[in-house]
mmCIF file of C-alpha atoms in Angstrom:
data_model
loop_
_atom_site.group_PDB
_atom_site.id
_atom_site.type_symbol
_atom_site.label_atom_id
_atom_site.label_comp_id
_atom_site.label_asym_id
_atom_site.label_seq_id
_atom_site.Cartn_x
_atom_site.Cartn_y
_atom_site.Cartn_z
ATOM 1 C CA MET A 1 46.703 83.122 115.008
ATOM 2 C CA PRO A 2 46.911 86.960 114.679
ATOM 3 C CA ILE A 3 48.733 87.057 118.045
ATOM 4 C CA ALA A 4 51.363 84.596 116.790
ATOM 5 C CA THR A 5 51.826 86.590 113.574
ATOM 6 C CA SER A 6 52.278 89.805 115.537
ATOM 7 C CA ALA A 7 54.850 88.137 117.791
ATOM 8 C CA ALA A 8 56.773 86.842 114.775
ATOM 9 C CA ARG A 9 56.853 90.298 113.210
ATOM 10 C CA SER A 10 58.023 91.797 116.479
ATOM 11 C CA GLY A 11 60.797 89.187 116.679
ATOM 12 C CA ARG A 12 61.957 90.006 113.159
ATOM 13 C CA ARG A 13 62.020 93.727 113.963
ATOM 14 C CA HIS A 14 64.127 93.099 117.039
ATOM 15 C CA ALA A 15 66.524 90.942 114.997
ATOM 16 C CA VAL A 16 66.907 93.655 112.342
ATOM 17 C CA LEU A 17 67.527 96.290 115.013
ATOM 18 C CA ALA A 18 70.126 94.071 116.690
ATOM 19 C CA VAL A 19 72.012 93.583 113.412
ATOM 20 C CA ALA A 20 71.888 97.326 112.705
ATOM 21 C CA ALA A 21 73.197 98.079 116.190
ATOM 22 C CA LEU A 22 76.055 95.598 115.753
ATOM 23 C CA THR A 23 76.981 97.098 112.376
ATOM 24 C CA ALA A 24 76.960 100.602 113.858
ATOM 25 C CA ALA A 25 79.082 99.477 116.793
ATOM 26 C CA LEU A 26 81.672 97.939 114.467
ATOM 27 C CA ALA A 27 81.742 101.100 112.367
ATOM 28 C CA LEU A 28 82.426 103.169 115.482
ATOM 29 C CA THR A 29 85.078 100.720 116.705
ATOM 30 C CA THR A 30 87.017 100.574 113.452
ATOM 31 C CA GLY A 31 86.147 103.981 112.021
ATOM 32 C CA CYS A 32 85.213 102.126 108.821
ATOM 33 C CA GLY A 33 81.944 101.208 107.162
ATOM 34 C CA SER A 34 80.310 97.836 106.671
ATOM 35 C CA GLY A 35 82.594 95.019 105.565
ATOM 36 C CA HIS A 36 85.125 95.736 108.332
ATOM 37 C CA THR A 37 85.488 94.134 111.734
ATOM 38 C CA ALA A 38 87.686 95.237 114.590
ATOM 39 C CA ALA A 39 91.032 93.456 114.593
ATOM 40 C CA GLY A 40 91.004 90.331 116.696
ATOM 41 C CA THR A 41 87.293 89.598 116.127
ATOM 42 C CA ASP A 42 85.780 86.933 113.918
ATOM 43 C CA PRO A 43 83.415 88.103 111.154
ATOM 44 C CA VAL A 44 80.484 85.856 110.287
ATOM 45 C CA GLN A 45 81.024 84.234 106.882
ATOM 46 C CA PRO A 46 78.554 82.346 104.667
ATOM 47 C CA ALA A 47 78.741 78.586 105.031
ATOM 48 C CA GLY A 48 81.311 76.975 102.766
ATOM 49 C CA GLN A 49 83.553 80.030 102.450
ATOM 50 C CA GLY A 50 86.852 79.047 103.996
ATOM 51 C CA THR A 51 89.917 81.201 104.463
ATOM 52 C CA PRO A 52 92.864 80.264 102.228
ATOM 53 C CA ASP A 53 96.161 79.949 104.083
ATOM 54 C CA TYR A 54 98.939 81.974 102.469
ATOM 55 C CA GLY A 55 101.425 80.922 105.129
ATOM 56 C CA THR A 56 102.569 82.864 108.131
ATOM 57 C CA GLY A 57 105.673 84.482 106.757
ATOM 58 C CA TYR A 58 108.839 84.418 104.757
ATOM 59 C CA GLY A 59 110.288 80.948 104.463
ATOM 60 C CA SER A 60 106.933 79.207 104.994
ATOM 61 C CA THR A 61 106.006 76.285 102.773
ATOM 62 C CA LYS A 62 103.218 78.335 101.219
ATOM 63 C CA GLY A 63 105.339 80.622 99.111
ATOM 64 C CA GLY A 64 107.230 82.785 101.580
ATOM 65 C CA GLY A 65 110.419 84.249 100.214
ATOM 66 C CA TYR A 66 112.835 84.233 103.145
ATOM 67 C CA SER A 67 113.156 83.415 106.810
ATOM 68 C CA ALA A 68 112.070 85.906 109.433
ATOM 69 C CA PRO A 69 114.946 87.587 111.273
ATOM 70 C CA ASP A 70 115.810 86.237 114.718
ATOM 71 C CA THR A 71 116.172 89.772 116.072
ATOM 72 C CA PRO A 72 114.364 92.999 115.144
ATOM 73 C CA GLN A 73 115.930 94.931 112.280
ATOM 74 C CA ALA A 74 117.461 98.324 112.946
ATOM 75 C CA GLY A 75 114.775 100.990 112.964
ATOM 76 C CA THR A 76 111.957 98.667 114.033
ATOM 77 C CA GLN A 77 110.230 98.091 117.324
ATOM 78 C CA GLN A 78 109.800 94.653 118.870
ATOM 79 C CA PRO A 79 107.917 92.238 116.583
ATOM 80 C CA GLY A 80 104.120 92.442 116.574
ATOM 81 C CA ASP A 81 101.365 91.569 114.125
ATOM 82 C CA VAL A 82 101.847 95.091 112.729
ATOM 83 C CA GLY A 83 104.839 97.276 113.554
ATOM 84 C CA VAL A 84 106.765 100.301 112.343
ATOM 85 C CA PHE A 85 109.954 100.365 110.280
ATOM 86 C CA ALA A 86 111.963 103.592 110.012
ATOM 87 C CA HIS A 87 112.916 103.600 106.332
ATOM 88 C CA PRO A 88 115.743 106.054 105.555
ATOM 89 C CA ARG A 89 113.848 107.664 102.659
ATOM 90 C CA LEU A 90 110.174 106.779 103.063
ATOM 91 C CA GLY A 91 110.011 107.533 106.772
ATOM 92 C CA LYS A 92 108.044 105.431 109.243
ATOM 93 C CA ILE A 93 106.177 102.714 107.345
ATOM 94 C CA LEU A 94 104.147 99.720 108.483
ATOM 95 C CA VAL A 95 105.415 96.146 108.310
ATOM 96 C CA ASP A 96 103.886 92.821 109.255
ATOM 97 C CA ARG A 97 105.287 90.513 111.917
ATOM 98 C CA MET A 98 107.815 89.117 109.441
ATOM 99 C CA GLY A 99 109.158 92.558 108.560
ATOM 100 C CA ARG A 100 107.402 92.690 105.187
ATOM 101 C CA THR A 101 106.409 96.159 104.018
ATOM 102 C CA LEU A 102 102.643 96.652 103.836
ATOM 103 C CA TYR A 103 101.200 98.289 100.716
ATOM 104 C CA ARG A 104 97.832 99.616 99.620
ATOM 105 C CA PHE A 105 96.450 99.595 96.075
ATOM 106 C CA ASN A 106 94.855 102.618 94.428
ATOM 107 C CA LYS A 107 92.327 100.415 92.606
ATOM 108 C CA ASP A 108 90.997 99.163 95.920
ATOM 109 C CA SER A 109 88.486 101.312 97.737
ATOM 110 C CA ALA A 110 87.732 101.731 101.424
ATOM 111 C CA TRP A 111 84.260 103.217 101.000
ATOM 112 C CA PRO A 112 82.410 101.642 99.356
ATOM 113 C CA MET A 113 84.471 98.489 99.893
ATOM 114 C CA LYS A 114 86.057 97.352 96.627
ATOM 115 C CA PHE A 115 88.892 94.942 95.824
ATOM 116 C CA GLY A 116 90.814 95.843 92.673
ATOM 117 C CA CYS A 117 93.544 93.226 93.133
ATOM 118 C CA THR A 118 92.075 89.882 92.109
ATOM 119 C CA GLY A 119 93.065 86.898 89.958
ATOM 120 C CA PRO A 120 96.677 87.018 88.668
ATOM 121 C CA CYS A 121 97.308 90.184 90.712
ATOM 122 C CA LEU A 122 97.240 88.028 93.845
ATOM 123 C CA ASP A 123 100.184 85.982 92.574
ATOM 124 C CA THR A 124 102.388 89.030 93.135
ATOM 125 C CA TRP A 125 100.560 90.933 95.850
ATOM 126 C CA LYS A 126 99.523 88.783 98.798
ATOM 127 C CA PRO A 127 96.698 89.878 101.122
ATOM 128 C CA ALA A 128 98.188 90.593 104.546
ATOM 129 C CA GLU A 129 96.927 88.372 107.325
ATOM 130 C CA PRO A 130 94.592 89.868 109.942
ATOM 131 C CA ALA A 131 96.238 91.345 113.034
ATOM 132 C CA ASP A 132 95.404 91.204 116.713
ATOM 133 C CA ARG A 133 95.009 94.632 118.309
ATOM 134 C CA ALA A 134 96.810 93.290 121.356
ATOM 135 C CA ARG A 135 99.895 92.740 119.176
ATOM 136 C CA LEU A 136 100.459 96.149 117.601
ATOM 137 C CA ASN A 137 103.653 98.137 118.024
ATOM 138 C CA GLY A 138 103.662 101.835 117.229
ATOM 139 C CA VAL A 139 100.296 101.605 115.450
ATOM 140 C CA ALA A 140 97.044 103.124 116.722
ATOM 141 C CA PRO A 141 94.531 100.269 117.257
ATOM 142 C CA ARG A 142 91.751 102.370 115.723
ATOM 143 C CA LEU A 143 93.558 102.167 112.363
ATOM 144 C CA VAL A 144 93.563 98.375 112.247
ATOM 145 C CA SER A 145 90.613 96.258 111.137
ATOM 146 C CA THR A 146 89.825 93.102 109.179
ATOM 147 C CA VAL A 147 87.974 92.856 105.867
ATOM 148 C CA THR A 148 86.539 89.800 104.152
ATOM 149 C CA ARG A 149 87.317 89.428 100.461
ATOM 150 C CA PRO A 150 84.697 88.116 97.979
ATOM 151 C CA ASP A 151 86.216 84.613 98.180
ATOM 152 C CA GLY A 152 85.911 84.581 101.965
ATOM 153 C CA THR A 153 89.578 85.328 102.682
ATOM 154 C CA ARG A 154 90.106 87.587 105.704
ATOM 155 C CA GLN A 155 92.565 90.414 105.119
ATOM 156 C CA LEU A 156 94.235 93.073 107.229
ATOM 157 C CA ALA A 157 93.063 96.633 106.612
ATOM 158 C CA VAL A 158 94.818 99.799 107.769
ATOM 159 C CA GLY A 159 92.960 103.078 107.743
ATOM 160 C CA CYS A 160 90.048 101.099 106.242
ATOM 161 C CA TRP A 161 92.145 100.084 103.197
ATOM 162 C CA PRO A 162 93.054 96.432 102.474
ATOM 163 C CA VAL A 163 96.833 95.968 102.625
ATOM 164 C CA TYR A 164 99.201 93.516 100.928
ATOM 165 C CA TRP A 165 102.820 92.407 100.888
ATOM 166 C CA PHE A 166 104.874 92.237 97.700
ATOM 167 C CA THR A 167 106.537 88.993 96.588
ATOM 168 C CA GLY A 168 109.352 91.054 95.061
ATOM 169 C CA ASP A 169 110.521 92.209 98.495
ATOM 170 C CA GLU A 170 113.342 89.869 99.465
ATOM 171 C CA GLN A 171 114.495 91.257 102.824
ATOM 172 C CA PRO A 172 112.678 92.762 105.804
ATOM 173 C CA GLY A 173 112.158 96.471 105.154
ATOM 174 C CA ASP A 174 112.503 96.159 101.354
ATOM 175 C CA VAL A 175 110.247 98.573 99.439
ATOM 176 C CA ASN A 176 110.596 97.210 95.901
ATOM 177 C CA GLY A 177 106.845 97.528 95.412
ATOM 178 C CA GLN A 178 106.774 101.248 96.199
ATOM 179 C CA GLY A 179 105.176 103.320 93.420
ATOM 180 C CA ARG A 180 104.678 100.343 91.069
ATOM 181 C CA MET A 181 102.515 101.394 88.115
ATOM 182 C CA GLY A 182 101.703 104.535 90.099
ATOM 183 C CA LEU A 183 99.181 102.402 91.994
ATOM 184 C CA TRP A 184 100.978 100.638 94.838
ATOM 185 C CA PHE A 185 102.211 102.513 97.910
ATOM 186 C CA ALA A 186 103.649 101.686 101.308
ATOM 187 C CA VAL A 187 101.495 102.577 104.297
ATOM 188 C CA SER A 188 102.708 105.226 106.735
ATOM 189 C CA GLN A 189 102.485 104.989 110.516
ATOM 190 C CA ASP A 190 99.323 107.111 110.457
ATOM 191 C CA GLY A 191 97.630 104.766 107.970
ATOM 192 C CA LYS A 192 98.067 106.892 104.850
ATOM 193 C CA LYS A 193 99.851 106.028 101.626
ATOM 194 C CA VAL A 194 103.455 107.114 101.190
ATOM 195 C CA THR A 195 103.951 108.752 97.791
ATOM 196 C CA LYS A 196 107.727 109.125 97.906
ATOM 197 C CA THR A 197 109.874 106.722 95.894
ATOM 198 C CA ALA A 198 112.593 104.563 97.428
ATOM 199 C CA ASN A 199 115.002 107.321 96.311
ATOM 200 C CA GLY A 200 113.125 109.929 98.316
ATOM 201 C CA THR A 201 111.475 111.700 95.359
ATOM 202 C CA GLU A 202 107.746 111.974 94.780
ATOM 203 C CA SER A 203 106.231 109.036 92.895
ATOM 204 C CA PRO A 204 103.706 109.594 90.082
ATOM 205 C CA VAL A 205 100.240 108.689 91.348
ATOM 206 C CA VAL A 206 97.739 107.180 88.920
ATOM 207 C CA THR A 207 94.104 107.880 89.735
ATOM 208 C CA PRO A 208 91.942 104.961 88.545
ATOM 209 C CA SER A 209 88.872 105.742 86.463
ATOM 210 C CA PRO A 210 85.465 105.158 88.102
ATOM 211 C CA ALA A 211 85.142 101.989 86.027
ATOM 212 C CA GLY A 212 88.238 100.621 87.787
#
């Protein structure tokens, strides 16, 4: 009996070490902490937590606003899950495969992982779908990862930050969400937030309180 108990304890230790090693490997791969997975991998989710389908793009039956262009827009590279758009005033910003500008939210947090956009906020700001690292154009793969929201939804993250698209953007490359409430900002090619306004001036930046 003592031998069996010792073997069981040894098995548990090995399992814990394996999980820790996997977590560390993911952190090194993505450059982010726990809660992130490398783009193109499938995170393990608790049973019963499905992934809501927000549709694949503009013009979809799940609330998209317009049809994707048949040809790349001027200033963009060939379509990919995440690409670069050369905005005349904001510079090189990231867009999804439908040309929608990707934004980050100041009330979110990359470390520790925190989602500030929940409830009614998600009616206006839609979590961007996860990307495949094999389908990136002009974006460093190390910047792209996937996070799992509290409801089980998988979301694209850039530079460890969850990113969204804005329902108020009506055409590919629109930046109508830029600087909204001093909290929403387009994402630059290097994964940082762009603080300029659509007019090229600096946007006021609101720093959320620790309480959120």
